[in-house]
Coordinates of C-alpha atoms and ligand atoms in Angstrom, one line a residue:
X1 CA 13.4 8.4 -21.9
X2 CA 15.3 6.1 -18.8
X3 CA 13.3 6.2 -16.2
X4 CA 13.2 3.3 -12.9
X5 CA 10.5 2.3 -10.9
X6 CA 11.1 3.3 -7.3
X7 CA 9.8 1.9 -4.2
X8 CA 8.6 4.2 -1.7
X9 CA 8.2 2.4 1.6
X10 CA 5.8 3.5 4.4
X11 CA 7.7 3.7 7.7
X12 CA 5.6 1.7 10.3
X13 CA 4.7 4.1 13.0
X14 CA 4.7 3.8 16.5
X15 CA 1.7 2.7 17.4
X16 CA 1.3 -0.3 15.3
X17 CA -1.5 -2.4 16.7
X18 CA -4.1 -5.4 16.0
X19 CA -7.2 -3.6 16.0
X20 CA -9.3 -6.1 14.0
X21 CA -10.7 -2.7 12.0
X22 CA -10.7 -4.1 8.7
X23 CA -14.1 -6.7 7.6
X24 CA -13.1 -8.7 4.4
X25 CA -9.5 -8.5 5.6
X26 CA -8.9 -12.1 6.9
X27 CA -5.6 -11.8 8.7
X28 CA -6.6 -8.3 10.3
X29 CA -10.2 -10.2 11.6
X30 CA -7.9 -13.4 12.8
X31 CA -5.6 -11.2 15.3
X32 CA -8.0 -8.7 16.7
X33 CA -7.1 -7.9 20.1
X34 CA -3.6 -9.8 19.6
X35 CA -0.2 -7.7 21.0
X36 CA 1.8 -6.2 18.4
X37 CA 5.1 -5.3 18.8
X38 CA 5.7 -1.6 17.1
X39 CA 9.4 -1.7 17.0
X40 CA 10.1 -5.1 15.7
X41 CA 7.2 -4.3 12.6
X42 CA 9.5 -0.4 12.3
X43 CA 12.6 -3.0 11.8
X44 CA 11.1 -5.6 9.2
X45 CA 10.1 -2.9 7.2
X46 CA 13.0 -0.7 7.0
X47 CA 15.0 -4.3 6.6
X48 CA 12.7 -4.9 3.7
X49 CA 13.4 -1.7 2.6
X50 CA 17.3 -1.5 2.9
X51 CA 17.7 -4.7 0.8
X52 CA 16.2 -3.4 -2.3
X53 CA 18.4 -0.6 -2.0
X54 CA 21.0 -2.6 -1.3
X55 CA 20.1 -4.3 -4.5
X56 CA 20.8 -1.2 -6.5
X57 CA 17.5 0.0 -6.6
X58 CA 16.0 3.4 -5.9
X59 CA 13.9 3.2 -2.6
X60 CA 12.2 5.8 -0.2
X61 CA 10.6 6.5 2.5
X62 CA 7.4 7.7 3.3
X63 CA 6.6 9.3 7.0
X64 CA 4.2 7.6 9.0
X65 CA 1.0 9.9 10.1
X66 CA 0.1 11.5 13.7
X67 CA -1.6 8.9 15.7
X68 CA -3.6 9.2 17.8
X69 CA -5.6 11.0 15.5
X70 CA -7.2 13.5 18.7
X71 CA -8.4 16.3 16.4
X72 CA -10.8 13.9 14.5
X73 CA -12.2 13.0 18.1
X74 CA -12.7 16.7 18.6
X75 CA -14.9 16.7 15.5
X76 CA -16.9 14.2 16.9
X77 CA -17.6 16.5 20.2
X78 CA -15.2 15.3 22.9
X79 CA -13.8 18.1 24.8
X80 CA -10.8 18.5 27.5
X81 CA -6.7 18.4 27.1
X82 CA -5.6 15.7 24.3
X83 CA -5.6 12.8 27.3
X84 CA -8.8 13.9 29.0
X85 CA -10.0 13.0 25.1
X86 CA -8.7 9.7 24.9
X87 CA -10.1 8.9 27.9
X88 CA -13.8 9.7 27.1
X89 CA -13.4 8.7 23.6
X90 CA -12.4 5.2 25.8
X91 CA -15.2 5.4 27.9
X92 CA -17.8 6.1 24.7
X93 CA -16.4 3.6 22.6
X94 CA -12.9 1.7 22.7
X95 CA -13.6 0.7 19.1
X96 CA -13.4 4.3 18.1
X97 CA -10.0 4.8 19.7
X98 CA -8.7 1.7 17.9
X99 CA -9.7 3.3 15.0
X100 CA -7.9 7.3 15.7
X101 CA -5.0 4.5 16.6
X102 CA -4.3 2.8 13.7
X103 CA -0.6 3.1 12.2
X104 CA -2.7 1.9 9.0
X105 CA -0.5 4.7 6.9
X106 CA 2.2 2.3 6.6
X107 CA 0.7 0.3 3.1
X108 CA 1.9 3.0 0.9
X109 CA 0.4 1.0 -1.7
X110 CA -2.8 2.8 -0.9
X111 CA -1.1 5.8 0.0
X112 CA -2.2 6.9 -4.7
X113 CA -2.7 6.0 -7.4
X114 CA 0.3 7.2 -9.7
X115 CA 0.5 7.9 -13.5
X116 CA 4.1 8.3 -14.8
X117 CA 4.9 11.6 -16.7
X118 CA 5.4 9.2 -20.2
X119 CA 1.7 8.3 -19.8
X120 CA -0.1 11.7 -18.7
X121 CA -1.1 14.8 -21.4
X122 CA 1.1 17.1 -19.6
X123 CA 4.3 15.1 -19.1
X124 CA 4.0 15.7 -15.3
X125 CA 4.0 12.8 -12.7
X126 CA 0.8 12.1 -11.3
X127 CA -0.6 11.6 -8.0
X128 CA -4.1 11.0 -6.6
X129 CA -4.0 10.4 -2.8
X130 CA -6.6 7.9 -2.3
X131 CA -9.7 8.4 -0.3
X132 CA -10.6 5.2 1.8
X133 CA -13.6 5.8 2.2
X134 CA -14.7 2.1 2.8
X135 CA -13.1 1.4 6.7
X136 CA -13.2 4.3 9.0
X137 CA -9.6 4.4 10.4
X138 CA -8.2 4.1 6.7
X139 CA -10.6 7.2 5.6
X140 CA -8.4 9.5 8.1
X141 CA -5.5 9.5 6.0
X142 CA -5.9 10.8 2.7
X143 CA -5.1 14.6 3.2
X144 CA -2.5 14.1 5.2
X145 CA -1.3 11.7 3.1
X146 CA -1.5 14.5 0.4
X147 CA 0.3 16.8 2.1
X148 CA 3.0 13.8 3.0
X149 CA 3.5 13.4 -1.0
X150 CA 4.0 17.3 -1.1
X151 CA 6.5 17.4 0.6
X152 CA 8.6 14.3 -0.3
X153 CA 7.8 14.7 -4.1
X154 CA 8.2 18.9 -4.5
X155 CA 8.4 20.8 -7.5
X156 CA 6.4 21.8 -10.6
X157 CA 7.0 17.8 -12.3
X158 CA 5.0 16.1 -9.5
X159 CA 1.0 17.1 -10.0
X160 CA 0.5 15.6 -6.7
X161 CA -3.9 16.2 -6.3
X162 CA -6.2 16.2 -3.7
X163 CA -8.0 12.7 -3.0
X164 CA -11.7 12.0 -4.9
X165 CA -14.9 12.9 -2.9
X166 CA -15.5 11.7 0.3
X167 CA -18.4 9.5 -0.9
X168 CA -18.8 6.0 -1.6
X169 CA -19.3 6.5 -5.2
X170 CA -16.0 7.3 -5.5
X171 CA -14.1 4.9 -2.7
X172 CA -10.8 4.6 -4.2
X173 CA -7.8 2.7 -2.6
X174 CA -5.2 3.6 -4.7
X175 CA -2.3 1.7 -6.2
X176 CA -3.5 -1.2 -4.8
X177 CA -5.9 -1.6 -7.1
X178 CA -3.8 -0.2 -10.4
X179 CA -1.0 -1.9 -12.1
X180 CA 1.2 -0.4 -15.0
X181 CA 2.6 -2.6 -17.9
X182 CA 5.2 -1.5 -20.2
X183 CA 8.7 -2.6 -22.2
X184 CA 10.4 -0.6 -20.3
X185 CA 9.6 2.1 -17.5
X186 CA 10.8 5.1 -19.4
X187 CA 8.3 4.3 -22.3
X188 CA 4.9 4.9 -22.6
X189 CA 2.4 2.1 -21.0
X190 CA -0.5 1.0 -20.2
X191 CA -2.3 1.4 -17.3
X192 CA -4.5 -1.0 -15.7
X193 CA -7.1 -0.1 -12.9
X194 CA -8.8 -2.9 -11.3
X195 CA -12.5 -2.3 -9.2
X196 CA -14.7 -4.1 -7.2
X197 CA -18.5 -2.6 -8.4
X198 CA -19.9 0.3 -9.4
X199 CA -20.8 3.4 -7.8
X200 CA -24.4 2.9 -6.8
X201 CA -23.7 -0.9 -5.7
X202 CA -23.5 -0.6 -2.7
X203 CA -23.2 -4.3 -1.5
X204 CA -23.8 -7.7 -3.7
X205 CA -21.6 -10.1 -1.5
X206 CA -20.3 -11.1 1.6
X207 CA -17.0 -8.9 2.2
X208 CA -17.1 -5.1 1.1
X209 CA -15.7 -4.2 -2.2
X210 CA -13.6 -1.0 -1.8
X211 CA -12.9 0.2 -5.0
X212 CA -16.0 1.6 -7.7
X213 CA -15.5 1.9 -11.4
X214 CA -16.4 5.9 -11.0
X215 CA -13.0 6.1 -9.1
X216 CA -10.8 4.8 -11.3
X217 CA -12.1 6.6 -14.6
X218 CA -12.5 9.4 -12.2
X219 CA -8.5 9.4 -11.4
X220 CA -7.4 8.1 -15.2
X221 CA -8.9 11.2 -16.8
X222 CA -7.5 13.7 -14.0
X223 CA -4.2 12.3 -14.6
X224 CA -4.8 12.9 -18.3
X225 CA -4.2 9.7 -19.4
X226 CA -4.7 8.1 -22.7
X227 CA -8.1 6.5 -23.3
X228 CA -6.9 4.0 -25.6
X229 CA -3.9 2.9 -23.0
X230 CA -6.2 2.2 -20.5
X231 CA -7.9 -0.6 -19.2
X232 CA -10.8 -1.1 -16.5
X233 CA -11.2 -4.6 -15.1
X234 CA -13.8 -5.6 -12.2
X235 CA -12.4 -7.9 -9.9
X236 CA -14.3 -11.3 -9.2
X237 CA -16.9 -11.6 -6.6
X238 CA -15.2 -15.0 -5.5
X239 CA -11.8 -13.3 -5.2
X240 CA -13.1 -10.4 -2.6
X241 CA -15.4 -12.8 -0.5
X242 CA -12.5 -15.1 -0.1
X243 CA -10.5 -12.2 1.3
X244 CA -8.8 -9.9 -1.3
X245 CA -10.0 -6.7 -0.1
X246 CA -7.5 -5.4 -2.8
X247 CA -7.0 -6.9 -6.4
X248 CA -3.2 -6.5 -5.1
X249 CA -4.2 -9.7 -2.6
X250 CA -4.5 -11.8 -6.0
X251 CA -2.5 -9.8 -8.9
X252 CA 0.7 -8.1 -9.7
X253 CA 2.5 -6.7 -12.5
X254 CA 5.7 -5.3 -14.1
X255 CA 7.4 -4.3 -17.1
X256 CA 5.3 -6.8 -19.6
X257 CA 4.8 -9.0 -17.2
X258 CA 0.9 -9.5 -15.2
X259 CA 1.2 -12.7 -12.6
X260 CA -2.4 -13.0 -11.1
X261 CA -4.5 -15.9 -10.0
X262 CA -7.5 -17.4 -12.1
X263 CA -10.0 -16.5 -9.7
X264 CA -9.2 -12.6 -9.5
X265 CA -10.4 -11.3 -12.6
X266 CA -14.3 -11.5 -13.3
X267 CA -13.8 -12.2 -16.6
X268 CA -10.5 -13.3 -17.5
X269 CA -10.4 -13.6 -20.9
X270 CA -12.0 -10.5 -21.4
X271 CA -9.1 -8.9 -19.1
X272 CA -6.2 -10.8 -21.5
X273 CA -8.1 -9.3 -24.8
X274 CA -8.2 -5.7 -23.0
X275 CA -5.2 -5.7 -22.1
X276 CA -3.7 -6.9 -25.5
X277 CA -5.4 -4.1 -27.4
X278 CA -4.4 -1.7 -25.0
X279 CA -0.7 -2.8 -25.1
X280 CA -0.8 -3.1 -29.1
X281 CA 2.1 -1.4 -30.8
X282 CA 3.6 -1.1 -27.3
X283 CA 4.5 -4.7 -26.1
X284 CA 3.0 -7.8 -26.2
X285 CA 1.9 -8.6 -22.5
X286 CA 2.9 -12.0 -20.9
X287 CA 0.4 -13.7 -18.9
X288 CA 1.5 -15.9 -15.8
X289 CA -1.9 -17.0 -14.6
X290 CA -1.7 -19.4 -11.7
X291 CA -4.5 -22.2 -11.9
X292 CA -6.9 -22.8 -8.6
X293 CA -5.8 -26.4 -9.0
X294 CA -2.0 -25.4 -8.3
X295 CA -2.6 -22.8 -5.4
X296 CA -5.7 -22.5 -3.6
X297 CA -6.9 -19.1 -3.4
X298 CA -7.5 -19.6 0.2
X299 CA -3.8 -20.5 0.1
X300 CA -3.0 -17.3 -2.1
X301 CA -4.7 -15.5 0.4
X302 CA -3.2 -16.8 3.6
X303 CA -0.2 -16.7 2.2
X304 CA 0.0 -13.4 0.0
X305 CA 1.6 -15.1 -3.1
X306 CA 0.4 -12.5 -5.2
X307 CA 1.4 -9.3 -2.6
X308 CA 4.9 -9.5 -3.7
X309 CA 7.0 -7.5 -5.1
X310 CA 7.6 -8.3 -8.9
X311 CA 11.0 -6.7 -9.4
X312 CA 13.4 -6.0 -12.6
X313 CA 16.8 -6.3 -10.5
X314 CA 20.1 -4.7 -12.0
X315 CA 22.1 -7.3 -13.9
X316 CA 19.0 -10.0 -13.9
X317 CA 17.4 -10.9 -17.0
X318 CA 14.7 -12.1 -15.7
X319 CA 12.2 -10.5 -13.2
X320 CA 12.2 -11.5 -9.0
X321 CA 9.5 -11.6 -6.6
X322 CA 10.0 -10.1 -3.8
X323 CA 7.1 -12.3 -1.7
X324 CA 6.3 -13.1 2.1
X325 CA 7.7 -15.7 4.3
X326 CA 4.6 -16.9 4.8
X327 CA 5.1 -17.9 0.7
X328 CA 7.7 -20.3 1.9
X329 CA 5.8 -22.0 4.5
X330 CA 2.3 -22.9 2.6
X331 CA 3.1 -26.0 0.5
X332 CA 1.2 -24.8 -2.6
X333 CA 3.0 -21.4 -2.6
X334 CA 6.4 -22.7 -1.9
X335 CA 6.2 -25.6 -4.7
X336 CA 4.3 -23.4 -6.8
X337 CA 7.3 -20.7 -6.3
X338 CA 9.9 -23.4 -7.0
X339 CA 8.7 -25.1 -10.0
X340 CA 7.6 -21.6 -11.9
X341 CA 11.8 -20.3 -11.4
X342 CA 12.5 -23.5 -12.7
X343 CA 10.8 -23.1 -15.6
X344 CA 11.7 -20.6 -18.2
X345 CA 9.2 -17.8 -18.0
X346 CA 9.6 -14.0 -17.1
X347 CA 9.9 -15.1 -13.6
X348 CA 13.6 -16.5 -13.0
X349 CA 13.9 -16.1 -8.9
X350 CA 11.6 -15.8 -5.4
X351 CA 13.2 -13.8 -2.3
X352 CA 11.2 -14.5 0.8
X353 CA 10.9 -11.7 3.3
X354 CA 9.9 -11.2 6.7
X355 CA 7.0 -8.3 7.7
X356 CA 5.0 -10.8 9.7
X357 CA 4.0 -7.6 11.6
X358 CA 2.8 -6.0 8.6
X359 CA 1.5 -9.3 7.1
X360 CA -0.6 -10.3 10.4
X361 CA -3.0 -6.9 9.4
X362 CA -3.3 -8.0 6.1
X363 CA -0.2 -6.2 4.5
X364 CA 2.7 -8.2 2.7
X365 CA 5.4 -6.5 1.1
X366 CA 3.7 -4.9 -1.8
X367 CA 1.2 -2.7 0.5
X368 CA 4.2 -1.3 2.0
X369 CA 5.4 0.4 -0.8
X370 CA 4.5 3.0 -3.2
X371 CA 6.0 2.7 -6.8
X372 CA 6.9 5.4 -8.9
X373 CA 8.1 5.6 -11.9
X374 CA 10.8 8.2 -11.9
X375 CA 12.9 10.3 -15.0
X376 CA 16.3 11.1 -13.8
X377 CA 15.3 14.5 -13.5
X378 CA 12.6 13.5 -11.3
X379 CA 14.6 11.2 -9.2
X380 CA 16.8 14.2 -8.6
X381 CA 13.8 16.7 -7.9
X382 CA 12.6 13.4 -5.1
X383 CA 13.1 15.1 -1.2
X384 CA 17.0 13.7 -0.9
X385 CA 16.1 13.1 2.4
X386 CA 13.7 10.5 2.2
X387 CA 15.8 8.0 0.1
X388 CA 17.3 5.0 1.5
X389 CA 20.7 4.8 2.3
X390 CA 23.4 3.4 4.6
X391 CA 23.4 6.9 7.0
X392 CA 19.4 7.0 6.6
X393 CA 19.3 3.3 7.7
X394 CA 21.7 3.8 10.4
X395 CA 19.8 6.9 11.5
X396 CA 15.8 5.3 11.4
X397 CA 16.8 1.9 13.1
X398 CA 18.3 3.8 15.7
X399 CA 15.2 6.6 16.3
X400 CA 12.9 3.2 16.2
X401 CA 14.9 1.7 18.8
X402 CA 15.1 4.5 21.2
X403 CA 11.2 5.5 20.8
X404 CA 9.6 2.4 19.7
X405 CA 7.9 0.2 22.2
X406 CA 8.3 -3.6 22.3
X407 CA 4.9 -4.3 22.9
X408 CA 1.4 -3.1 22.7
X409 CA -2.0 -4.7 23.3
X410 CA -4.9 -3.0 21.7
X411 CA -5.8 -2.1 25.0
X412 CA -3.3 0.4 25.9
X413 CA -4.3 2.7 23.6
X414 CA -6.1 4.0 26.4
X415 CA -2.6 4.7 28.3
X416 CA -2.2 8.7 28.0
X417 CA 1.9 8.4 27.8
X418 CA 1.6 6.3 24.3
X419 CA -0.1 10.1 23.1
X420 CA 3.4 11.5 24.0
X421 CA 5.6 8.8 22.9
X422 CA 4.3 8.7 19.5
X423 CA 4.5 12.1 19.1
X424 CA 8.3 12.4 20.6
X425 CA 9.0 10.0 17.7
X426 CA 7.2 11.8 15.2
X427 CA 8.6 15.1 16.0
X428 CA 12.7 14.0 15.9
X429 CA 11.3 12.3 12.5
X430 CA 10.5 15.2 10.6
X431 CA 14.2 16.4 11.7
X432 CA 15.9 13.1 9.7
X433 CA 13.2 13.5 6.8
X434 CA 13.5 16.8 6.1
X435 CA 9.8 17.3 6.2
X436 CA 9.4 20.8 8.4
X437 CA 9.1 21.4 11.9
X438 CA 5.3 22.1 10.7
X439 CA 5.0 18.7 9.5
X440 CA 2.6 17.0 12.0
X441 CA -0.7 18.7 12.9
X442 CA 0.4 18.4 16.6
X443 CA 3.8 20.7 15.6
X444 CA 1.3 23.2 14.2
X445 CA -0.8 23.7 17.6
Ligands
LIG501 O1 -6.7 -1.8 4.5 N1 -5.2 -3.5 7.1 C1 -5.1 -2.9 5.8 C2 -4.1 -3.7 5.0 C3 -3.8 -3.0 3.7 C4 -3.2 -3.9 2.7 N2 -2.8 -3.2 1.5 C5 -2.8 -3.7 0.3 N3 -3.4 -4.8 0.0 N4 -2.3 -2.9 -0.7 C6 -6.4 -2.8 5.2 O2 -7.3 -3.7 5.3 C7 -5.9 -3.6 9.4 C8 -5.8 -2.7 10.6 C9 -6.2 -3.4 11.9 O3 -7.1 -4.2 11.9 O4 -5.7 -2.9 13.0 C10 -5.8 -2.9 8.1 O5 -6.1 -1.7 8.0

């Protein structure tokens, strides 16, 4: 079966801030409180976004969610018109409103975890919206999130599911935390999914680990995957107290292909032999494991080596990262980066791309996308709407530049107008996405 791996981008929304919401998330605890600017992080991401499809590659779009998120304040017992909320919500607790704030939907790569149709029992595509349980802003999005993939992904070959229970036994953050290896997209794989403890552990180190074993074996066998094809792997302890709140901080795969650093797996070997098995009379997997002595993981982590994109590109024989700036800029990364394409392993080339708005909350390229692995008949069933091209481009840059704003401080969250902005920019979205004039819970009121 041909099949590609498509990205699916999430658009940044409007009110993009530095909230400092996220403990165990170093860049997002270094900029609390710093000013953001929404319009240029809408702009870095749709350039991101427009290159790869530039490239020949299929790439998407996935709508930002309504924020601020007032009916969740109304749960909590604050009363009066949507401003007159905001206000005492303020007053109570200006943590809170960072929180109902956050444009945090943008890292698609937590947006689910997703099985191709080769791998599932019934040859549908699979998606389980993750819950996010572990911070509070993050635990606002799964449903609509679900109802987001509904609508770009329609029709009876996208199973797309609700998320897992709301409890901590089951705190899943999605593709972030999953890779798929393979020969080649359209065949059948194996799929890796990557935790930091189990369910009843509730805290054994420093930084929070926000993925539980229960999840993942919770979403491989609603997804009706293979047992033998998949693999569960616990992260190491020293990996998620020196920041990677996600394995995807210190990991990423492709096709064969798994380039991780030494200190993200708690038992490395053990995760080579797993995944060996798994893969046997499939492929044989190809290890690029990147030695402490070469690049820091406090340099991995400040830098997001590892949050790239690892890409098959059309007419390349060999794969290309896809990584951050930042990669360019920290001595390890960049002579690490230079001496592994001049080698001759799977990795022949390193673009360096620019979401320092994205990567100053702790998101590098590969949180702001979602893959999916796509039959041509899927492809075509995909909302046509929500894939990149020239007019889209044209159209998005434009609606971010007329409803974006330059700037924002965390503390102007309390302003009432940003309530209308970001929902002006929201509406006339739904309009160039095709999602529905009902799209946005504040459409439906
Ligand atoms: O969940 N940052 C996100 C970053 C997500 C990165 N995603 C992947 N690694 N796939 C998080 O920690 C910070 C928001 C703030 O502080 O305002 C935040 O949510």
């Amino acid at each position: 079966m041909s099949a590609v791996e498509a990205n699916f981008d999430g658009i940044i929304g409007p009110t993009h801030n530095y909230g400092g919401l996220s403990f165990g998330n170093i860049a997002s605890d270094k900029n609390r409180g710093a000013v953001s600017s929404p319009r240029d992080a809408v702009l870095e991401g749709l350039g991101k976004a427009k290159a790869l499809a530039d490239a020949g590659l299929v790439q998407g779009v996935l709508p930002p969610q309504e924020r601020p998120a007032v009916g969740y304040l109304r749960r909590l017992g604050f009363v009066g018109d949507d401003a007159a909320i905001i206000e005492s919500s303020w007053m109570a607790s200006p943590a809170l409103v960072r929180n109902v704030y956050s444009a945090s939907p943008m890292w698609a790569a937590n947006a689910a975890t997703v099985s191709p149709s080769t791998d599932t029992s019934d040859k549908r595509l699979h998606m389980t919206p993750a819950n996010l349980v572990t911070t509070l802003h993050r635990s606002l999005e799964g449903a609509a999130t679900e109802r987001a993939l509904q609508r770009v992904f329609p029709g009876r070959q996208f199973a797309v599911h609700n998320p897992l229970p709301m409890q901590s036994t089951f705190a899943d953050e999605g593709a972030a935390n999953h890779v798929r290896l393979c020969a080649e997209h359209g065949a059948a794989g194996v799929e890796i999914f990557v935790y930091g403890r189990e369910g009843g552990e509730l805290q054994s180190g420093h930084f929070p680990a926000r993925q539980t074993r229960e999840s993942c074996e919770a979403i491989a066998r609603r997804h009706g995957l293979d047992p033998a094809r998949c693999v569960f792997l616990k992260q190491s302890r020293k990996a998620i107290d020196a920041g990677a709140f996600h394995n995807d901080v210190v990991c990423v795969g492709t096709l064969n292909t798994l380039f991780f650093h030494e200190m993200a797996f708690a038992d490395p070997e053990g995760a080579r032999q797993a995944i060996r098995r798994a893969a046997d009379g499939l492929f044989d997997p190809v290890f690029v494991e990147v030695p402490e002595d070469e690049v820091p993981i406090r340099d991995a982590i400040a830098s997001y080596l590892f949050n790239s994109q690892l890409l098959s590109m059309p007419g390349e024989d060999r794969l290309m990262l896809n990584a951050p700036i930042e990669c360019e800029e920290t001595d390890s990364t960049r002579e690490y980066c230079a001496r592994m394409t001049a080698g001759n392993g799977p990795i022949g080339k390193v673009a360096f791309v620019d979401v320092r708005q994205s990567m100053r909350n702790g998101g590098g390229p590969a949180c702001l996308r979602l893959r999916v692995v796509l039959t041509d008949e899927e492809c075509a069933a995909v909302n046509r709407d929500c894939l990149m091209s020239d007019d889209l481009y044209a159209k998005l840059t434009g609606w971010a530049k007329q409803h974006y704003r330059d700037r924002l401080h965390p503390d102007d969250l309390r302003d009432p107008s940003l309530i209308e902005d970001s929902r002006s920019a929201l509406d006339s979205l739904t309009g160039l996405l095709g999602l529905g004039a009902d799209f946005y819970p504040f459409q439906r009121n």
